[in-house]
Tab-separated table of C-alpha atoms in Angstrom:
chain	number	residue	atom	x	y	z
R	1	MET	CA	111.583	25.943	34.874
R	2	ASP	CA	108.108	24.425	34.919
R	3	GLY	CA	109.647	20.962	34.774
R	4	PHE	CA	111.838	21.773	37.771
R	5	ILE	CA	108.841	22.999	39.786
R	6	GLU	CA	106.886	19.889	38.870
R	7	ALA	CA	109.814	17.720	39.956
R	8	VAL	CA	110.044	19.524	43.312
R	9	LEU	CA	106.293	19.248	43.854
R	10	GLY	CA	106.505	15.558	42.960
R	11	LEU	CA	109.254	15.024	45.516
R	12	ILE	CA	107.251	16.889	48.182
R	13	LEU	CA	104.088	14.924	47.439
R	14	GLY	CA	106.084	11.693	47.410
R	15	ALA	CA	107.662	12.530	50.756
R	16	ILE	CA	104.249	13.383	52.230
R	17	THR	CA	102.815	10.132	50.883
R	18	MET	CA	105.720	8.096	52.246
R	19	TYR	CA	105.407	9.807	55.651
R	20	TRP	CA	101.650	9.129	55.701
R	21	VAL	CA	102.191	5.482	54.776
R	22	TYR	CA	104.942	5.184	57.416
R	23	SER	CA	102.739	6.804	60.090
R	24	PHE	CA	99.793	4.576	59.174
R	25	PHE	CA	101.781	1.365	59.455
R	26	ARG	CA	103.558	2.580	62.621
R	27	LYS	CA	100.242	3.320	64.333
R	28	ARG	CA	98.847	0.008	63.155
R	29	GLN	CA	101.925	-1.795	64.458
R	30	ASN	CA	101.713	0.019	67.799
R	31	ARG	CA	98.024	-0.846	68.070
R	32	GLU	CA	98.685	-4.503	67.259
R	33	THR	CA	101.549	-4.577	69.781
R	34	THR	CA	99.326	-3.024	72.439
R	35	GLU	CA	96.541	-5.474	71.698
R	36	ARG	CA	98.986	-8.381	71.926
R	37	GLN	CA	100.267	-7.016	75.240
R	38	SER	CA	96.744	-6.826	76.643
R	39	THR	CA	95.959	-10.367	75.479
R	40	VAL	CA	99.138	-11.745	77.059
R	41	LEU	CA	98.440	-9.837	80.282
R	42	LEU	CA	94.897	-11.161	80.529
R	43	GLU	CA	96.127	-14.732	80.070
R	44	ARG	CA	98.863	-14.298	82.668
R	45	ILE	CA	96.450	-12.776	85.163
R	46	LYS	CA	94.016	-15.652	84.700
R	47	SER	CA	96.868	-18.066	85.405
R	48	VAL	CA	97.668	-16.188	88.612
R	49	CYS	CA	94.037	-16.433	89.727
R	50	LYS	CA	94.088	-20.207	89.383
R	51	LEU	CA	96.621	-20.404	92.207
R	52	ILE	CA	94.132	-19.160	94.783
R	53	SER	CA	93.034	-21.912	97.182
R	54	VAL	CA	92.791	-22.333	100.943
R	55	GLU	CA	92.719	-25.691	102.665
R	56	GLY	CA	91.571	-26.391	106.213
R	57	ASP	CA	91.683	-29.527	108.339
R	58	PHE	CA	88.935	-30.276	110.843
R	59	ALA	CA	88.811	-32.859	113.610
R	60	GLU	CA	85.422	-33.069	115.291
R	61	ILE	CA	83.732	-35.502	117.654
R	62	TYR	CA	80.152	-35.994	116.558
R	63	LYS	CA	77.558	-37.773	118.666
R	64	TYR	CA	75.020	-39.543	116.475
R	65	GLU	CA	71.706	-40.759	117.818
R	66	ASN	CA	68.676	-42.094	115.968
R	67	ARG	CA	65.447	-43.065	117.677
R	68	ARG	CA	62.699	-45.178	116.136
R	69	GLU	CA	59.263	-45.739	117.668
R	70	ARG	CA	56.780	-48.518	117.152
R	71	PHE	CA	53.429	-49.724	118.428
R	72	LEU	CA	51.840	-46.259	118.561
R	73	SER	CA	54.999	-44.818	120.107
R	74	LEU	CA	54.719	-47.112	123.092
R	75	VAL	CA	58.056	-48.760	122.341
R	76	SER	CA	61.173	-47.012	121.139
R	77	SER	CA	64.573	-48.201	120.015
R	78	THR	CA	67.677	-46.038	119.727
R	79	LYS	CA	70.941	-46.576	117.905
R	80	LYS	CA	73.946	-44.507	118.901
R	81	ALA	CA	77.516	-43.963	117.853
R	82	LEU	CA	80.392	-41.687	118.689
R	83	ILE	CA	81.974	-40.534	115.433
R	84	VAL	CA	85.333	-38.853	114.945
R	85	ILE	CA	85.211	-36.705	111.817
R	86	ASN	CA	88.505	-35.879	110.161
R	87	ALA	CA	87.678	-33.619	107.248
R	88	LYS	CA	89.521	-31.522	104.704
R	89	ALA	CA	87.761	-28.413	103.438
R	90	HIS	CA	88.799	-26.470	100.335
R	91	ILE	CA	87.893	-22.803	100.067
R	92	GLY	CA	88.303	-21.036	96.764
R	93	TYR	CA	86.742	-18.992	94.012
R	94	ASP	CA	84.530	-19.523	91.007
R	95	LEU	CA	86.971	-18.195	88.406
R	96	GLN	CA	84.204	-17.867	85.826
R	97	GLN	CA	82.927	-14.887	87.826
R	98	ILE	CA	86.180	-12.934	87.410
R	99	GLU	CA	85.655	-10.060	84.981
R	100	LEU	CA	88.753	-8.686	83.243
R	101	ARG	CA	88.962	-6.385	80.259
R	102	ALA	CA	91.726	-4.411	78.607
R	103	ASP	CA	91.661	-0.677	77.932
R	104	ALA	CA	94.430	-0.544	75.332
R	105	ALA	CA	94.084	3.197	74.722
R	106	ASN	CA	94.902	4.004	78.354
R	107	LYS	CA	97.065	0.920	78.960
R	108	LYS	CA	94.868	-0.364	81.758
R	109	ILE	CA	93.612	-3.792	82.767
R	110	ILE	CA	90.238	-3.340	84.444
R	111	LEU	CA	89.304	-5.837	87.145
R	112	ALA	CA	85.543	-5.339	87.205
R	113	ASN	CA	84.595	-8.232	89.488
R	114	PHE	CA	86.319	-10.663	91.823
R	115	PRO	CA	84.067	-13.310	93.414
R	116	GLN	CA	83.638	-13.952	97.120
R	117	PRO	CA	85.272	-17.076	98.592
R	118	GLN	CA	83.137	-20.194	98.799
R	119	VAL	CA	83.355	-23.793	99.943
R	120	LEU	CA	84.544	-25.821	96.960
R	121	SER	CA	84.611	-29.243	98.592
R	122	ILE	CA	84.561	-31.080	101.915
R	123	GLU	CA	86.160	-34.510	102.168
R	124	PRO	CA	85.152	-36.281	105.391
R	125	ASN	CA	86.716	-39.391	106.885
R	126	LEU	CA	84.598	-41.043	109.585
R	127	GLU	CA	85.770	-43.292	112.401
R	128	PHE	CA	83.094	-44.979	114.514
R	129	TYR	CA	83.406	-45.602	118.239
R	130	ASP	CA	81.037	-46.918	120.883
R	131	ILE	CA	78.435	-48.205	118.415
R	132	GLN	CA	75.179	-49.191	120.100
R	133	ASN	CA	72.382	-50.839	118.143
R	134	GLY	CA	68.778	-50.699	119.234
R	135	LEU	CA	66.523	-53.735	119.524
R	136	PHE	CA	64.809	-53.051	116.179
R	137	ASN	CA	66.912	-50.122	115.087
R	138	ALA	CA	70.393	-51.297	114.072
R	139	PHE	CA	73.034	-49.685	111.880
R	140	LYS	CA	72.855	-50.680	108.215
R	141	PRO	CA	75.329	-50.202	105.328
R	142	ASN	CA	73.279	-47.392	103.785
R	143	ASP	CA	73.560	-45.444	107.059
R	144	LEU	CA	77.141	-44.596	106.061
R	145	THR	CA	75.935	-42.488	103.137
R	146	ALA	CA	73.549	-40.549	105.359
R	147	LEU	CA	76.223	-40.071	108.021
R	148	ASN	CA	78.687	-38.772	105.437
R	149	GLN	CA	76.145	-36.150	104.386
R	150	GLU	CA	75.538	-35.203	108.011
R	151	ALA	CA	79.288	-34.945	108.590
R	152	ILE	CA	79.706	-32.661	105.554
R	153	GLN	CA	76.896	-30.414	106.789
R	154	HIS	CA	78.362	-30.408	110.305
R	155	ILE	CA	81.765	-29.251	108.990
R	156	ARG	CA	80.144	-26.710	106.655
R	157	GLU	CA	78.497	-25.082	109.674
R	158	LYS	CA	81.888	-24.868	111.414
R	159	ILE	CA	83.669	-23.123	108.537
R	160	PRO	CA	82.378	-19.539	109.073
R	161	LYS	CA	83.903	-19.478	112.574
R	162	SER	CA	87.149	-21.164	111.517
R	163	GLY	CA	88.760	-18.098	109.914
R	164	LEU	CA	89.190	-19.887	106.585
R	165	MET	CA	87.076	-17.346	104.713
R	166	ASP	CA	89.227	-14.455	105.987
R	167	THR	CA	92.347	-16.371	104.997
R	168	ALA	CA	90.876	-16.876	101.533
R	169	ARG	CA	90.158	-13.152	101.227
R	170	ARG	CA	93.772	-12.369	102.118
R	171	GLU	CA	94.924	-14.841	99.478
R	172	ALA	CA	92.707	-13.052	96.959
R	173	LEU	CA	94.179	-9.668	97.886
R	174	GLU	CA	97.675	-11.079	97.447
R	175	ALA	CA	96.632	-12.270	93.998
R	176	VAL	CA	95.301	-8.806	93.098
R	177	LEU	CA	98.564	-7.259	94.314
R	178	LEU	CA	100.524	-9.752	92.215
R	179	MET	CA	98.349	-8.894	89.205
R	180	SER	CA	99.059	-5.194	89.757
R	181	LYS	CA	102.820	-5.723	89.876
R	182	LEU	CA	102.677	-7.987	86.827
R	183	VAL	CA	100.787	-5.326	84.872
R	184	GLU	CA	103.232	-2.608	85.940
R	185	THR	CA	106.212	-4.510	84.495
R	186	ILE	CA	105.245	-3.401	80.979
R	187	GLY	CA	104.019	0.056	81.899
R	188	TRP	CA	100.337	-0.748	82.313
R	189	LYS	CA	98.089	-0.227	85.326
R	190	LEU	CA	95.572	-2.477	87.070
R	191	ASP	CA	92.296	-0.706	87.782
R	192	TYR	CA	90.497	-2.459	90.666
R	193	SER	CA	88.345	0.516	91.692
R	194	ALA	CA	85.161	-1.438	90.893
R	195	LEU	CA	85.894	-4.019	93.604
R	196	GLU	CA	84.063	-3.815	96.906
R	197	LEU	CA	86.923	-3.768	99.403
R	198	ARG	CA	87.101	-2.949	103.057
R	199	GLU	CA	89.014	0.243	103.766
R	200	SER	CA	91.854	-1.679	105.424
R	201	GLU	CA	92.081	-3.994	102.399
R	202	ARG	CA	92.181	-1.080	99.963
R	203	GLN	CA	94.916	0.618	102.009
R	204	SER	CA	96.911	-2.620	102.022
R	205	LEU	CA	96.669	-2.885	98.243
R	206	GLU	CA	97.615	0.743	97.712
R	207	SER	CA	100.607	0.431	100.017
R	208	GLY	CA	101.648	-2.850	98.384
R	209	THR	CA	101.528	-4.828	101.637
R	210	ILE	CA	98.970	-7.475	102.603
């Protein structure tokens, strides 16, 4: 009888041990799967962010004038030119400022920071018209470098009123919405509550329309 009881107890203890081992490895597997999911999601989201870019074309007529004085300002000489600036401006984001982290326990991807749009580059192309050289103040080859810098600054000052920054913000919101839908495909959720959004932008995201 004692042998029978010992055998039963052995079976019970063995079953408990097997169940504990099974539960341990199941939880470990689930945790590893969840961690892999979060890693894959983060990589996919970063790839989505790289698509964000806004391009604008500018055509401006710029009147350049440079005056040089000599002989105690008694004599002056002026060089002039009419310059057509055709420039391409790229507006985008510093992706290194994006802060993403995974909350595997709650199956959430937390978007803690999304940078503001900024001017990434301006590529000017200058065409000169009506060039007038002064008596002792003529155009020189190194003037082109200075004029290129002036053209870039001139276009940079035009960008805030061009609407490109607002377009870039809309592109960013579309990217966040795409991130959210991507995360939802495997039952996770994108938490963007830390972002500073206008009320209209937040409503657009929540409704799924930009």
